[in-house]
CSV table of C-alpha atoms in Angstrom, one decimal:
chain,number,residue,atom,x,y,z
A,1,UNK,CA,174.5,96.5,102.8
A,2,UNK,CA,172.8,93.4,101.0
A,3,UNK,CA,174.0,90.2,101.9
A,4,UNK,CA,176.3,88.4,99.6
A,5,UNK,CA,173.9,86.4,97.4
A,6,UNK,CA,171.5,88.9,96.6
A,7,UNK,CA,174.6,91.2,95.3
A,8,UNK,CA,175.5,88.1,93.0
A,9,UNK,CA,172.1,88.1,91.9
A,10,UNK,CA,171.5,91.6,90.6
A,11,UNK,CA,175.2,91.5,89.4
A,12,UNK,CA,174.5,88.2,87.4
A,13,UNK,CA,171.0,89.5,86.1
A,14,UNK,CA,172.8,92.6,84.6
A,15,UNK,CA,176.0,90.5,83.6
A,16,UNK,CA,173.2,88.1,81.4
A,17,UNK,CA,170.8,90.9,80.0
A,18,UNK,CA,171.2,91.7,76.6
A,19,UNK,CA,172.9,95.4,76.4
A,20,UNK,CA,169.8,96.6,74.4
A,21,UNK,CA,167.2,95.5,77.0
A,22,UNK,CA,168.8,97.2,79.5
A,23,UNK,CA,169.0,100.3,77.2
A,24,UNK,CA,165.4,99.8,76.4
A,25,UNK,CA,164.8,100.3,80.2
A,26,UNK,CA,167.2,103.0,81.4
A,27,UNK,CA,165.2,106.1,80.9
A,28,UNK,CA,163.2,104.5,83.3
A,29,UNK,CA,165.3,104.7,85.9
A,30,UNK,CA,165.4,108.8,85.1
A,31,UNK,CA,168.5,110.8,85.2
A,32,UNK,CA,172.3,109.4,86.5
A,33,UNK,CA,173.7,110.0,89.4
A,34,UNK,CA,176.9,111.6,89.5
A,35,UNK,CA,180.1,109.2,90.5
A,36,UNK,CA,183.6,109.1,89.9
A,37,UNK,CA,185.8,106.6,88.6
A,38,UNK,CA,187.7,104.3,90.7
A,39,UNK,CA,188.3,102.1,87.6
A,40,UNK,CA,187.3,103.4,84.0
A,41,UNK,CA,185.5,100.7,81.5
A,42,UNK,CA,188.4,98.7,80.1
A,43,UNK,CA,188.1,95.7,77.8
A,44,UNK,CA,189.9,92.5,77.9
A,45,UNK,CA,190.0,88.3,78.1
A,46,UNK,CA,189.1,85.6,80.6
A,47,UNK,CA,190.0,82.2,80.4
A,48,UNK,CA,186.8,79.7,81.0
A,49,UNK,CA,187.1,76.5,82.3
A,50,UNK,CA,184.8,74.0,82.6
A,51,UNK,CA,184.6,70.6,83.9
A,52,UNK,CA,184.2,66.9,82.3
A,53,UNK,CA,180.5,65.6,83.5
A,54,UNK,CA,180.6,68.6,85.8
A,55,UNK,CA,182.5,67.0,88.1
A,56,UNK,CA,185.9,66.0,86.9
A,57,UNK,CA,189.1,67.6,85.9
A,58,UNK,CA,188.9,71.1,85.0
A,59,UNK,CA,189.9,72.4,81.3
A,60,UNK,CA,190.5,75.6,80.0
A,61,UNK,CA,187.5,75.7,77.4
A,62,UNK,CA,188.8,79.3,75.8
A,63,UNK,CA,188.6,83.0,76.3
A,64,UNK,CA,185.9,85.0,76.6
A,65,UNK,CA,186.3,89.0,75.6
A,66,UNK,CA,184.7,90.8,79.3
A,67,UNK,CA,184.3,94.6,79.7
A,68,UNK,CA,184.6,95.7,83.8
A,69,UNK,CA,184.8,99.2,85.7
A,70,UNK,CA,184.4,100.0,89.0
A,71,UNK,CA,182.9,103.6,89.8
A,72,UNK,CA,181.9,105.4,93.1
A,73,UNK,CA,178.7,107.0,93.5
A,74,UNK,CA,178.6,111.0,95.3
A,75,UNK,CA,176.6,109.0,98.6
A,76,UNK,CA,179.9,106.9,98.3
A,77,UNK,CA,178.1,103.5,97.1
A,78,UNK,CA,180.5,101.8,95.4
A,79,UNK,CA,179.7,99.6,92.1
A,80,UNK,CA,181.3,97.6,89.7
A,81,UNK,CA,180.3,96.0,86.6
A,82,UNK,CA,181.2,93.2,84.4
A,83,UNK,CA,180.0,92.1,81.1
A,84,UNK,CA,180.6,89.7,78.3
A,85,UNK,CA,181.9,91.0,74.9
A,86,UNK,CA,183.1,95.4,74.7
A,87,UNK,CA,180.0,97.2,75.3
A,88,UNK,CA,181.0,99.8,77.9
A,89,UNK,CA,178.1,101.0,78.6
A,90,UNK,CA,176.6,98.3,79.3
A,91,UNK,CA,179.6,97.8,82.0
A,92,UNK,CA,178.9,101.4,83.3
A,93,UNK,CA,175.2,100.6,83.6
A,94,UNK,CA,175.7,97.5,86.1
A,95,UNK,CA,178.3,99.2,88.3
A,96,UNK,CA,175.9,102.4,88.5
A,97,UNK,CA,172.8,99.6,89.0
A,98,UNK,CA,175.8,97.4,91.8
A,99,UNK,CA,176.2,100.6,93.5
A,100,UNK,CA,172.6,102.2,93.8
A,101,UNK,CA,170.9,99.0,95.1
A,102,UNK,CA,173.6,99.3,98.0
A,103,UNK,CA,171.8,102.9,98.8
A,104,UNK,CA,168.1,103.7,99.6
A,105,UNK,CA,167.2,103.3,95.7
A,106,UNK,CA,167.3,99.7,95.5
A,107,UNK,CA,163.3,99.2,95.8
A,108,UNK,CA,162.8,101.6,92.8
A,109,UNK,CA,165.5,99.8,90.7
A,110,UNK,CA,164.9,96.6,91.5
A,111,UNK,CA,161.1,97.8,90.6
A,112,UNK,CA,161.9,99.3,87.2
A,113,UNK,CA,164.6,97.4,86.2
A,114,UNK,CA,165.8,94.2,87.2
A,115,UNK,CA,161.9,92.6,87.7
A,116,UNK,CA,161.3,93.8,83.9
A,117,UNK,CA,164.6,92.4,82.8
A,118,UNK,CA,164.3,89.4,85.1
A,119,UNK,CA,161.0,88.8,83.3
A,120,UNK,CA,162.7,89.4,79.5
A,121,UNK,CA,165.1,86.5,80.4
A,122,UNK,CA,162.6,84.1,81.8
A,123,UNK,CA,160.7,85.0,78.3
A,124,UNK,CA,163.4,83.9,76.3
A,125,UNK,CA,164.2,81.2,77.8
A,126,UNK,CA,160.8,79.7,77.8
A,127,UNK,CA,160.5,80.6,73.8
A,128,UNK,CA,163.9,79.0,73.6
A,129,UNK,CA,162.8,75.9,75.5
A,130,UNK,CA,159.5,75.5,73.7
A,131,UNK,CA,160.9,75.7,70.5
A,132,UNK,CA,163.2,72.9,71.3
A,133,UNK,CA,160.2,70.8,73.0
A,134,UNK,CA,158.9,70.8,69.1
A,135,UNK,CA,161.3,69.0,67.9
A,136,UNK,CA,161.8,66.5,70.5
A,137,UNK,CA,161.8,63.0,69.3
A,138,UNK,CA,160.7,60.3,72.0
A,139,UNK,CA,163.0,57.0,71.4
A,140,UNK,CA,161.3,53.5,72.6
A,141,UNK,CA,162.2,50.2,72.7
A,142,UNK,CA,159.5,47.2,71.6
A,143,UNK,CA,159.4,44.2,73.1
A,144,UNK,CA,160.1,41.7,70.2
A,145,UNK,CA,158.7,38.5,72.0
A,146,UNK,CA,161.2,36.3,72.5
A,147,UNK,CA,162.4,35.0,75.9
């Protein structure tokens, strides 16, 4: 079994990819395995919260529409999966992804899928970041002379 963080990173990673990347890169992973469900997709809200100054009083900022299942893989792996907004499959891809990096698989997927969308992300943000650097505006203050 991977330790705790590692699990929250691969969860997270497929929780933040876009739906389409990780459709992009699915037939790369080759054919499903078979599993059952111990909790079919299903669609509802969470309430965020969020903090003043990231440290104060928590809010509630709003709801946020998430998509979860849980499903159990025939090596008995179990996975679950839970995304923003109502694509479910998008939530059965990250609990099949959950459970096979729990079994002998996880080099191959981490490999074909989660570097590549890993990367993708990193991308994007960059882009994002050095579009923003463009239009930064550096504020300074002159000395006017007097004492």
């Amino acid at each position: 079994m991977a330790d705790l963080s590692e699990r929250q990173g691969w969860m997270g990673l497929m929780a933040r990819a876009p739906a389409k990347a990780v459709a992009a890169l699915w037939p790369d992973l080759g054919d499903e395995p078979a599993f059952g469900w111990l909790r079919a997709p299903e669609t509802g809200a969470v309430m965020v919260r969020g903090r003043t100054s990231g440290s104060g009083a928590p809010f509630n900022v709003g709801e946020m529409t998430v998509t979860r299942c849980s499903l159990k893989l025939a090596s008995g792996a179990v996975g679950h999966g839970y995304v923003q907004g109502r694509d479910k499959t998008h939530a059965r891809r990250a609990a099949i992804v959950d459970a096979l990096m729990q079994t002998d698989a996880a080099p191959d997927v981490r490999t074909r899928l989660l570097a590549p969308l890993a990367a993708q992300i990193e991308d994007t943000k960059a882009t994002r970041a050095a579009k923003a650097a463009a239009t930064r505006v550096d504020f300074f203050t002159l000395a006017r002379g007097e004492d």
